[in-house]
Tab-separated table of C-alpha atoms in Angstrom:
chain	number	residue	atom	x	y	z
V	8	UNK	CA	115.029	45.525	-178.792
V	9	UNK	CA	112.056	43.260	-179.476
V	10	UNK	CA	109.766	43.396	-176.925
V	11	UNK	CA	108.754	39.990	-175.458
V	12	UNK	CA	105.341	39.552	-176.041
V	13	UNK	CA	104.962	36.047	-173.931
V	14	UNK	CA	102.809	36.471	-170.760
V	15	UNK	CA	102.975	33.880	-168.047
V	16	UNK	CA	99.079	32.277	-167.831
V	17	UNK	CA	97.342	33.189	-164.370
V	18	UNK	CA	97.253	30.586	-162.015
V	19	UNK	CA	94.054	28.997	-161.121
V	20	UNK	CA	92.454	29.108	-158.250
V	21	UNK	CA	92.432	26.378	-156.075
V	22	UNK	CA	89.059	25.249	-155.139
V	23	UNK	CA	88.064	23.186	-152.374
V	24	UNK	CA	84.526	21.421	-152.933
V	25	UNK	CA	82.965	19.725	-149.838
V	26	UNK	CA	80.164	17.289	-150.210
V	27	UNK	CA	77.788	14.836	-147.892
V	28	UNK	CA	78.138	12.174	-150.774
V	29	UNK	CA	80.218	10.833	-154.087
V	30	UNK	CA	80.175	12.734	-157.461
V	31	UNK	CA	78.784	10.156	-160.104
V	32	UNK	CA	75.818	9.814	-162.254
V	33	UNK	CA	75.972	6.178	-163.581
V	34	UNK	CA	73.719	3.758	-161.352
V	35	UNK	CA	72.761	6.724	-158.869
V	36	UNK	CA	69.637	6.516	-157.138
V	37	UNK	CA	70.157	9.906	-155.381
V	38	UNK	CA	69.646	13.793	-156.979
V	39	UNK	CA	72.959	14.396	-154.844
V	40	UNK	CA	75.320	12.220	-156.684
V	41	UNK	CA	74.200	13.479	-159.665
V	42	UNK	CA	73.903	17.153	-158.980
V	43	UNK	CA	77.605	16.943	-157.495
V	44	UNK	CA	79.325	15.359	-160.551
V	45	UNK	CA	77.529	17.877	-162.927
V	46	UNK	CA	79.009	20.525	-161.078
V	47	UNK	CA	82.195	19.851	-160.283
V	48	UNK	CA	83.104	18.500	-163.816
V	49	UNK	CA	82.010	21.757	-165.233
V	50	UNK	CA	84.122	23.595	-163.082
V	51	UNK	CA	87.273	21.876	-163.595
V	52	UNK	CA	86.488	22.225	-167.368
V	53	UNK	CA	86.129	25.710	-167.312
V	54	UNK	CA	89.731	26.193	-166.621
V	55	UNK	CA	89.435	29.068	-164.052
V	56	UNK	CA	89.995	26.476	-160.674
V	57	UNK	CA	92.377	23.679	-159.801
V	58	UNK	CA	89.512	21.388	-158.299
V	59	UNK	CA	89.248	18.956	-155.145
V	60	UNK	CA	86.761	17.107	-153.888
V	61	UNK	CA	86.360	16.011	-150.260
V	62	UNK	CA	83.060	13.812	-148.826
V	63	UNK	CA	82.289	15.141	-145.176
V	64	UNK	CA	80.359	12.733	-143.230
V	65	UNK	CA	79.875	11.619	-139.284
V	66	UNK	CA	80.242	7.956	-140.755
V	67	UNK	CA	82.217	5.841	-142.750
V	68	UNK	CA	81.687	6.555	-146.448
V	69	UNK	CA	83.222	5.196	-149.446
V	70	UNK	CA	81.994	5.424	-153.097
V	71	UNK	CA	80.171	2.521	-154.095
V	72	UNK	CA	82.191	0.442	-156.714
V	73	UNK	CA	80.099	1.131	-160.033
V	74	UNK	CA	81.245	4.900	-159.305
V	75	UNK	CA	84.443	4.223	-160.286
V	76	UNK	CA	83.861	5.401	-164.256
V	77	UNK	CA	82.394	8.544	-163.044
V	78	UNK	CA	85.158	9.234	-160.733
V	79	UNK	CA	87.808	8.502	-163.314
V	80	UNK	CA	86.371	10.947	-165.670
V	81	UNK	CA	86.553	13.546	-163.153
V	82	UNK	CA	90.220	13.095	-162.228
V	83	UNK	CA	90.858	13.082	-166.322
V	84	UNK	CA	89.693	16.306	-165.979
V	85	UNK	CA	91.910	17.673	-163.254
V	86	UNK	CA	90.059	16.823	-160.155
V	87	UNK	CA	91.818	15.538	-157.100
V	88	UNK	CA	89.591	13.298	-155.033
V	89	UNK	CA	90.874	13.610	-151.620
V	90	UNK	CA	90.543	11.286	-148.596
V	91	UNK	CA	86.965	11.545	-146.996
V	92	UNK	CA	86.675	13.528	-144.014
V	93	UNK	CA	84.827	11.931	-141.254
V	94	UNK	CA	83.674	13.633	-138.260
V	95	UNK	CA	82.589	12.437	-134.720
V	96	UNK	CA	79.745	13.121	-132.963
V	97	UNK	CA	80.345	15.728	-129.789
V	98	UNK	CA	79.935	14.195	-126.452
V	99	UNK	CA	76.399	15.157	-124.939
V	100	UNK	CA	76.464	18.439	-122.806
V	101	UNK	CA	74.694	18.737	-119.387
V	102	UNK	CA	70.738	19.517	-119.739
V	103	UNK	CA	71.811	23.549	-118.446
V	104	UNK	CA	73.944	24.010	-121.711
V	105	UNK	CA	71.923	22.029	-124.025
V	106	UNK	CA	68.866	24.709	-122.545
V	107	UNK	CA	71.343	27.682	-122.803
V	108	UNK	CA	72.337	26.665	-126.430
V	109	UNK	CA	68.347	26.711	-127.540
V	110	UNK	CA	67.717	29.826	-125.711
V	111	UNK	CA	70.868	31.326	-127.540
V	112	UNK	CA	70.538	29.956	-130.847
V	113	UNK	CA	74.095	28.641	-130.458
V	114	UNK	CA	75.427	27.465	-133.839
V	115	UNK	CA	76.196	24.213	-132.012
V	116	UNK	CA	73.027	23.176	-132.605
V	117	UNK	CA	74.047	23.014	-135.894
V	118	UNK	CA	75.488	19.587	-137.019
V	119	UNK	CA	78.806	19.569	-138.550
V	120	UNK	CA	79.590	22.757	-136.388
V	121	UNK	CA	82.470	22.990	-134.326
V	122	UNK	CA	85.036	20.716	-135.627
V	123	UNK	CA	88.485	23.196	-135.867
V	124	UNK	CA	90.889	20.573	-136.730
V	125	UNK	CA	88.923	18.538	-139.339
V	126	UNK	CA	89.857	20.444	-142.593
V	127	UNK	CA	93.259	20.912	-141.330
V	128	UNK	CA	95.043	17.847	-143.179
V	129	UNK	CA	92.965	18.975	-146.236
V	130	UNK	CA	93.968	22.864	-146.078
V	131	UNK	CA	97.489	21.859	-145.721
V	132	UNK	CA	98.110	19.362	-148.558
V	133	UNK	CA	95.942	21.145	-151.213
V	134	UNK	CA	95.571	24.724	-150.069
V	135	UNK	CA	92.711	25.996	-151.369
V	136	UNK	CA	91.627	29.736	-152.222
V	137	UNK	CA	88.325	29.399	-151.660
V	138	UNK	CA	85.804	26.558	-150.714
V	139	UNK	CA	82.408	25.371	-152.051
V	140	UNK	CA	79.738	23.147	-150.410
V	141	UNK	CA	77.416	21.091	-152.264
V	142	UNK	CA	73.865	20.048	-150.732
V	143	UNK	CA	75.381	19.109	-147.535
V	144	UNK	CA	74.519	21.010	-144.295
V	145	UNK	CA	76.995	19.259	-142.572
V	146	UNK	CA	79.708	20.709	-144.889
V	147	UNK	CA	78.546	24.085	-144.786
V	148	UNK	CA	78.395	24.000	-141.008
V	149	UNK	CA	81.955	22.748	-141.083
V	150	UNK	CA	83.109	25.598	-143.269
V	151	UNK	CA	81.790	28.073	-141.325
V	152	UNK	CA	84.392	29.050	-138.895
V	153	UNK	CA	87.365	28.903	-142.199
V	154	UNK	CA	88.832	32.250	-142.790
V	155	UNK	CA	88.341	31.647	-146.730
V	156	UNK	CA	85.686	32.555	-149.362
V	157	UNK	CA	82.937	29.885	-148.679
V	158	UNK	CA	80.072	29.239	-151.460
V	159	UNK	CA	76.849	27.201	-150.458
V	160	UNK	CA	75.367	25.624	-153.653
V	161	UNK	CA	72.309	24.928	-150.695
V	162	UNK	CA	69.082	22.940	-150.320
V	163	UNK	CA	66.321	23.290	-147.407
V	164	UNK	CA	67.654	25.336	-144.246
V	165	UNK	CA	67.473	23.481	-141.538
V	166	UNK	CA	64.773	25.061	-139.454
V	167	UNK	CA	62.154	24.088	-141.824
V	168	UNK	CA	62.919	20.652	-142.543
V	169	UNK	CA	63.013	20.471	-138.611
V	170	UNK	CA	59.405	22.041	-138.549
V	171	UNK	CA	57.791	19.528	-141.038
V	172	UNK	CA	59.446	16.597	-138.866
V	173	UNK	CA	58.127	17.695	-135.558
V	174	UNK	CA	54.532	18.244	-136.964
V	175	UNK	CA	54.714	14.735	-138.465
V	176	UNK	CA	55.309	13.442	-134.980
V	177	UNK	CA	52.690	15.798	-133.574
V	178	UNK	CA	50.057	14.169	-135.926
V	179	UNK	CA	51.478	10.730	-134.969
V	180	UNK	CA	49.249	9.228	-132.488
V	181	UNK	CA	51.268	6.506	-131.826
V	182	UNK	CA	54.711	8.481	-131.800
V	183	UNK	CA	56.702	7.810	-128.253
V	184	UNK	CA	55.961	10.065	-125.042
V	185	UNK	CA	59.215	11.977	-125.375
V	186	UNK	CA	58.936	12.290	-129.157
V	187	UNK	CA	55.386	14.003	-128.776
V	188	UNK	CA	56.562	16.021	-125.894
V	189	UNK	CA	59.137	17.611	-128.455
V	190	UNK	CA	56.616	18.101	-130.905
V	191	UNK	CA	53.984	20.186	-129.091
V	192	UNK	CA	52.965	23.157	-130.506
V	193	UNK	CA	54.930	25.359	-127.866
V	194	UNK	CA	58.184	23.149	-127.485
V	195	UNK	CA	58.250	22.653	-131.321
V	196	UNK	CA	58.136	26.848	-131.772
V	197	UNK	CA	60.743	27.265	-129.054
V	198	UNK	CA	63.150	24.152	-130.816
V	199	UNK	CA	62.344	25.759	-134.354
V	200	UNK	CA	63.128	29.479	-133.607
V	201	UNK	CA	66.562	28.231	-131.487
V	202	UNK	CA	67.535	26.306	-135.082
V	203	UNK	CA	66.702	28.647	-137.304
V	204	UNK	CA	68.755	31.150	-135.527
V	205	UNK	CA	71.565	29.190	-135.498
V	206	UNK	CA	71.120	28.317	-138.946
V	207	UNK	CA	70.791	31.845	-139.784
V	208	UNK	CA	74.247	32.807	-137.876
V	209	UNK	CA	75.906	30.011	-140.038
V	210	UNK	CA	74.557	30.690	-143.242
V	211	UNK	CA	75.634	34.701	-142.552
V	212	UNK	CA	79.184	33.875	-142.952
V	213	UNK	CA	79.163	32.473	-146.289
V	214	UNK	CA	80.020	34.494	-148.696
V	215	UNK	CA	77.186	33.624	-151.078
V	216	UNK	CA	74.674	31.101	-151.008
V	217	UNK	CA	72.512	29.703	-153.818
V	218	UNK	CA	69.576	28.015	-153.405
V	219	UNK	CA	67.919	25.851	-155.644
V	220	UNK	CA	64.691	26.771	-154.521
V	221	UNK	CA	63.105	30.622	-155.258
V	222	UNK	CA	61.063	30.547	-152.162
V	223	UNK	CA	63.762	29.573	-149.592
V	224	UNK	CA	66.388	32.037	-151.681
V	225	UNK	CA	63.555	34.812	-150.993
V	226	UNK	CA	63.542	33.900	-147.159
V	227	UNK	CA	67.091	33.884	-147.023
V	228	UNK	CA	67.084	37.751	-148.078
V	229	UNK	CA	64.048	38.585	-145.960
V	230	UNK	CA	66.484	37.535	-143.415
V	231	UNK	CA	69.287	40.229	-144.391
V	232	UNK	CA	71.083	37.492	-145.929
V	233	UNK	CA	71.747	39.379	-149.323
V	234	UNK	CA	73.889	37.372	-150.486
V	235	UNK	CA	71.767	34.684	-151.210
V	236	UNK	CA	70.133	33.982	-154.724
V	237	UNK	CA	67.986	31.394	-156.704
V	238	UNK	CA	70.186	28.977	-158.848
V	239	UNK	CA	68.811	26.469	-160.941
V	240	UNK	CA	68.899	22.969	-160.235
V	241	UNK	CA	70.360	20.302	-163.072
V	242	UNK	CA	70.164	17.292	-164.319
V	243	UNK	CA	72.159	15.286	-166.864
V	244	UNK	CA	71.056	15.823	-170.490
V	245	UNK	CA	69.017	12.947	-172.579
V	246	UNK	CA	71.143	11.526	-175.085
V	247	UNK	CA	68.038	10.868	-177.510
V	248	UNK	CA	64.648	11.127	-177.401
V	249	UNK	CA	62.098	9.069	-175.470
V	250	UNK	CA	59.114	9.741	-177.713
V	251	UNK	CA	58.711	6.998	-179.680
V	252	UNK	CA	60.368	4.527	-177.085
V	253	UNK	CA	57.733	5.491	-174.362
V	254	UNK	CA	55.044	4.850	-177.155
V	255	UNK	CA	55.710	1.556	-177.092
V	256	UNK	CA	56.782	1.083	-173.588
V	257	UNK	CA	53.500	2.722	-171.634
V	258	UNK	CA	51.803	0.652	-169.590
V	259	UNK	CA	48.033	1.696	-169.848
V	260	UNK	CA	46.165	-1.178	-168.716
V	261	UNK	CA	46.045	-0.487	-166.126
V	262	UNK	CA	47.186	3.075	-166.398
V	263	UNK	CA	50.272	3.154	-164.414
V	264	UNK	CA	51.675	6.111	-162.767
V	265	UNK	CA	54.542	6.701	-160.740
V	266	UNK	CA	53.753	8.318	-157.601
V	267	UNK	CA	56.907	8.471	-155.600
V	268	UNK	CA	60.573	8.374	-156.295
V	269	UNK	CA	63.142	8.151	-153.526
V	270	UNK	CA	63.358	7.285	-149.739
V	271	UNK	CA	59.883	6.665	-148.463
V	272	UNK	CA	60.247	7.939	-145.063
V	273	UNK	CA	61.483	10.954	-145.946
V	274	UNK	CA	60.015	14.258	-145.222
V	275	UNK	CA	58.822	15.454	-148.225
V	276	UNK	CA	58.119	11.989	-149.436
V	277	UNK	CA	55.966	11.456	-146.226
V	278	UNK	CA	53.749	14.754	-147.063
V	279	UNK	CA	53.444	13.477	-150.233
V	280	UNK	CA	52.218	9.855	-149.672
V	281	UNK	CA	49.909	11.208	-147.200
V	282	UNK	CA	48.410	13.618	-150.178
V	283	UNK	CA	48.178	10.521	-152.329
V	284	UNK	CA	46.535	8.060	-149.966
V	285	UNK	CA	43.972	10.748	-148.398
V	286	UNK	CA	43.347	13.148	-151.329
V	287	UNK	CA	44.290	11.716	-155.076
V	288	UNK	CA	43.243	8.415	-154.500
V	289	UNK	CA	39.739	8.683	-153.720
V	290	UNK	CA	39.079	10.804	-156.766
V	291	UNK	CA	40.831	8.709	-159.147
V	292	UNK	CA	38.746	5.830	-157.860
V	293	UNK	CA	35.629	8.324	-158.800
V	294	UNK	CA	36.978	9.130	-162.085
V	295	UNK	CA	39.179	6.584	-163.682
V	296	UNK	CA	37.219	3.601	-161.457
V	297	UNK	CA	38.661	1.104	-159.666
V	298	UNK	CA	40.740	-1.415	-160.752
V	299	UNK	CA	42.106	0.862	-164.122
V	300	UNK	CA	44.740	2.273	-162.981
V	301	UNK	CA	47.949	1.802	-160.119
V	302	UNK	CA	50.019	4.258	-158.283
V	303	UNK	CA	53.623	2.782	-157.823
V	304	UNK	CA	55.614	3.958	-154.869
V	305	UNK	CA	59.111	3.560	-155.656
V	306	UNK	CA	61.818	4.239	-153.097
V	307	UNK	CA	64.080	2.291	-150.176
V	308	UNK	CA	63.365	2.615	-146.230
V	309	UNK	CA	59.824	2.356	-144.676
V	310	UNK	CA	56.741	4.851	-144.523
V	311	UNK	CA	56.544	7.208	-141.630
V	312	UNK	CA	54.219	5.306	-139.251
V	313	UNK	CA	51.735	8.146	-140.035
V	314	UNK	CA	51.259	7.119	-143.584
V	315	UNK	CA	52.152	3.357	-143.318
V	316	UNK	CA	48.563	2.283	-142.739
V	317	UNK	CA	47.293	4.654	-145.744
V	318	UNK	CA	49.266	2.608	-148.136
V	319	UNK	CA	47.156	-0.414	-147.618
V	320	UNK	CA	45.062	-0.593	-150.964
V	321	UNK	CA	45.399	-2.510	-153.863
V	322	UNK	CA	45.878	0.519	-156.152
V	323	UNK	CA	48.826	1.595	-154.364
V	324	UNK	CA	52.236	-0.847	-155.395
V	325	UNK	CA	54.954	-0.066	-152.548
V	326	UNK	CA	57.742	-1.402	-154.987
V	327	UNK	CA	60.077	-0.270	-152.354
V	328	UNK	CA	64.375	-0.180	-153.974
V	329	UNK	CA	64.200	-0.675	-157.820
V	330	UNK	CA	67.173	-1.851	-159.341
V	331	UNK	CA	66.138	-0.003	-162.891
V	332	UNK	CA	64.228	3.372	-161.417
V	333	UNK	CA	64.901	4.456	-165.193
V	334	UNK	CA	62.978	1.397	-166.287
V	335	UNK	CA	59.568	2.438	-164.056
V	336	UNK	CA	59.841	5.892	-165.533
V	337	UNK	CA	59.460	4.727	-169.278
V	338	UNK	CA	56.701	2.506	-168.670
V	339	UNK	CA	54.709	5.079	-166.549
V	340	UNK	CA	52.953	7.576	-168.999
V	341	UNK	CA	52.354	9.711	-165.640
V	342	UNK	CA	55.192	11.202	-163.262
V	343	UNK	CA	53.117	12.389	-160.382
V	344	UNK	CA	54.723	14.870	-157.900
V	345	UNK	CA	52.640	14.892	-155.027
V	346	UNK	CA	55.086	16.377	-152.295
V	347	UNK	CA	54.623	19.970	-152.558
V	348	UNK	CA	50.729	19.826	-151.257
V	349	UNK	CA	51.506	21.008	-148.393
V	350	UNK	CA	53.157	23.827	-146.095
V	351	UNK	CA	56.631	22.269	-146.916
V	352	UNK	CA	57.352	23.232	-150.242
V	353	UNK	CA	60.552	22.686	-151.566
V	354	UNK	CA	62.547	22.081	-154.798
V	355	UNK	CA	62.775	18.901	-156.505
V	356	UNK	CA	65.046	17.348	-159.139
V	357	UNK	CA	62.153	14.663	-159.740
V	358	UNK	CA	60.799	17.285	-162.101
V	359	UNK	CA	63.888	17.020	-164.107
V	360	UNK	CA	64.601	13.239	-164.232
V	361	UNK	CA	61.342	13.036	-165.328
V	362	UNK	CA	61.780	15.766	-167.900
V	363	UNK	CA	64.947	13.906	-169.018
V	364	UNK	CA	63.072	10.247	-170.087
V	365	UNK	CA	60.120	12.791	-171.892
V	366	UNK	CA	57.639	11.909	-168.931
V	367	UNK	CA	54.789	13.699	-168.452
V	368	UNK	CA	54.889	15.177	-165.044
V	369	UNK	CA	51.796	16.347	-162.867
V	370	UNK	CA	52.100	17.920	-159.727
V	371	UNK	CA	50.774	21.074	-157.582
V	372	UNK	CA	50.875	24.703	-158.449
V	373	UNK	CA	52.935	25.497	-155.179
V	374	UNK	CA	56.008	23.800	-156.908
V	375	UNK	CA	56.309	27.091	-159.169
V	376	UNK	CA	57.183	28.994	-156.085
V	377	UNK	CA	60.491	26.649	-155.280
V	378	UNK	CA	60.786	26.460	-159.553
V	379	UNK	CA	59.472	29.016	-161.433
V	380	UNK	CA	60.254	27.349	-164.901
V	381	UNK	CA	57.411	24.864	-164.299
V	382	UNK	CA	54.942	26.252	-166.988
V	383	UNK	CA	51.335	24.447	-166.532
V	384	UNK	CA	50.491	23.137	-170.181
V	385	UNK	CA	53.907	23.795	-171.409
V	386	UNK	CA	56.029	21.522	-169.373
V	387	UNK	CA	54.036	20.335	-166.559
V	388	UNK	CA	50.245	19.926	-165.639
V	389	UNK	CA	49.582	21.385	-162.333
V	390	UNK	CA	46.740	21.486	-160.450
V	391	UNK	CA	45.585	23.867	-157.184
V	392	UNK	CA	44.359	20.871	-155.249
V	393	UNK	CA	44.009	17.233	-155.106
V	394	UNK	CA	40.725	17.220	-157.295
V	395	UNK	CA	42.346	19.493	-160.264
V	396	UNK	CA	45.628	17.228	-160.195
V	397	UNK	CA	43.472	14.144	-160.627
V	398	UNK	CA	41.887	15.731	-163.547
V	399	UNK	CA	44.959	16.253	-165.597
V	400	UNK	CA	45.768	12.550	-164.583
V	401	UNK	CA	42.613	11.931	-166.027
V	402	UNK	CA	43.165	13.837	-169.175
V	403	UNK	CA	46.865	12.272	-169.729
V	404	UNK	CA	44.916	8.528	-169.291
V	405	UNK	CA	42.381	9.599	-171.933
V	406	UNK	CA	44.443	11.963	-174.302
V	407	UNK	CA	47.938	10.272	-175.024
V	408	UNK	CA	48.697	13.505	-177.308
V	409	UNK	CA	48.650	15.998	-174.412
V	410	UNK	CA	50.926	13.666	-172.305
V	411	UNK	CA	53.149	13.406	-175.410
V	412	UNK	CA	53.349	17.001	-176.070
V	413	UNK	CA	54.122	18.082	-172.637
V	414	UNK	CA	57.047	15.585	-172.092
V	415	UNK	CA	58.195	16.946	-175.806
V	416	UNK	CA	58.714	20.436	-174.468
V	417	UNK	CA	59.516	19.481	-170.796
V	418	UNK	CA	62.810	17.250	-172.685
V	419	UNK	CA	63.352	20.469	-174.586
V	420	UNK	CA	63.303	22.745	-171.692
V	421	UNK	CA	65.687	20.112	-169.602
V	422	UNK	CA	68.066	21.049	-172.006
V	423	UNK	CA	68.011	24.777	-172.405
V	424	UNK	CA	67.111	25.997	-168.954
V	425	UNK	CA	68.785	23.128	-166.395
V	426	UNK	CA	71.812	21.694	-168.260
V	427	UNK	CA	75.062	22.153	-166.049
V	428	UNK	CA	76.474	24.857	-167.834
V	429	UNK	CA	73.612	27.354	-166.506
V	430	UNK	CA	73.939	26.959	-162.659
V	431	UNK	CA	77.613	26.253	-163.671
V	432	UNK	CA	78.351	29.632	-165.200
V	433	UNK	CA	76.669	31.118	-162.299
V	434	UNK	CA	78.829	29.449	-159.641
V	435	UNK	CA	81.867	30.079	-161.861
V	436	UNK	CA	81.052	33.919	-161.733
V	437	UNK	CA	80.433	34.015	-157.807
V	438	UNK	CA	83.684	32.709	-157.129
V	439	UNK	CA	85.862	34.391	-159.612
V	440	UNK	CA	84.242	37.695	-158.874
V	441	UNK	CA	85.054	36.985	-154.720
V	442	UNK	CA	88.093	36.002	-155.832
V	443	UNK	CA	88.675	39.236	-157.961
V	444	UNK	CA	89.879	37.348	-160.885
V	445	UNK	CA	88.552	38.962	-164.223
V	446	UNK	CA	88.188	35.892	-166.403
V	447	UNK	CA	86.726	35.949	-169.757
V	448	UNK	CA	84.110	33.576	-170.681
V	449	UNK	CA	84.875	29.911	-170.668
V	450	UNK	CA	84.785	27.968	-173.455
V	451	UNK	CA	81.711	25.482	-172.249
V	452	UNK	CA	79.780	28.729	-171.437
V	453	UNK	CA	80.298	30.470	-174.814
V	454	UNK	CA	79.086	26.808	-176.335
V	455	UNK	CA	76.007	27.063	-174.191
C-alpha cells in the first residue's frame, strides 16, 4: 500500500491587531499610520497569520477618504478590517477614591483600562489566538486583562510623558493656578510615581514588549520586565534616489532648515522648539549672519504657551500644517531634529522620514540613546550641545558635498536597517515562539 504523503497545512494563527489610528501610507502626516500599515502588511504576507485590525479610540474615528487604496491593499493580502472599537470615558469617582488610586498606583489611572466588554464582540467574531497592539497606550491598557498572549509594539512610557508635560506646565508662569499646583515638584512626584507604578503593572501583563527606543526598553528591563527588548522602527523605503533631485530643488538663499515636523504643541516638539529658539537660533545668527537663513516649522496645532512668544523672530517661519510635507523636505538642505536636547529623549521616525528623501539630518547626540543606529559622520551629524549642532549646520551650508554624502548613506541605511522586514521579522518570531508554532522563515524574511 502506498503511503499517503499529503499533509494538511497547519492552521494559521489568528492575530488581532489593535491601534489608535488606521494603517495607511499615502497622504499620511502621522508616523503611526505609516508604521502600522508597514507592520500589518508584513505579518499578513508572511503566511503565518490570519490578521484582523480594529481601531481603538475614545472618540468616533473613521479612516480618511485618501486611505482607501492602502486599506484595500491590506484587504487583498487577507487583512480583515473590523469595525472600530469606541471606548467611553468612565464616570468621575469621588476625591477619596481617586486619591486612593494614586496611593496604590491603580491600573485604573491609565486610560483604556477597565473596559471588559469592549473587545467582546470582536473576540466572538474573529476568535483571535493572540493580540498585538501598535503604538497605542489605550489599546495596550484595554487588552491587559484579556486571557490571551499579548504583544506590544510600543513607544513612550506613560509616566515619562506625564513628567515632561508637568515640567512644561510648571515652567509656564501663565498656566492656571490648578495646573501649576498639579505641576509643582512635590505633587508632580506623587502623580508621576503613581502613574509609573500603574503603567508597569499593566506592561507586566504583556507577553512581549518591543520598544522602539532603546533607552525605554532598557528602563523596562531594569524594572524587572525581562520580556522587553529594543526593536527598530520602520519607514517606507524610497522608490528612487533623491541625489540629483535635491541638487536642483534645495533652497540655499536664504539657507532653508526644516526645524520641526509634527504637531507644534506635542511634548517632544515643545522641548525641541524651545531649544531652537533659545539656543540654536542665537548661535546661527552669529555664525551664518542675520537674514541668511530660515528655520521652517511645519505642523498643525498651536505651540505650547511656554514657547509661542519665543517664535516671534523673522528667521523662524511658523508654517502650520502644510499640504505637501515631502516637498518641504526636498527643498531643505538640512533637516534639524532638536527634540532630544533635554531630559525627554525618545525615538523619532522623523530621522527615517528624512533619510527616505535623502535629507541630511542634524541633531543632538542624546538621540543615540533611543536609536543607536544613528552614527555621526555616516548617516547623521550629531552634536553634544547647541553650539556643536550649529557648527554642523554651518558645515552643511558651506560644504554641499558633506550633506550629500550624509544623505546618500542615510538612504542606504534606511533600506538595509529600517525596512518593515527587520522589525516585522522580530515581531513574527516572538509571536510564533509564544504560540509554540515552529515555522520556517517566511519568504519575505529569506528575501531580506
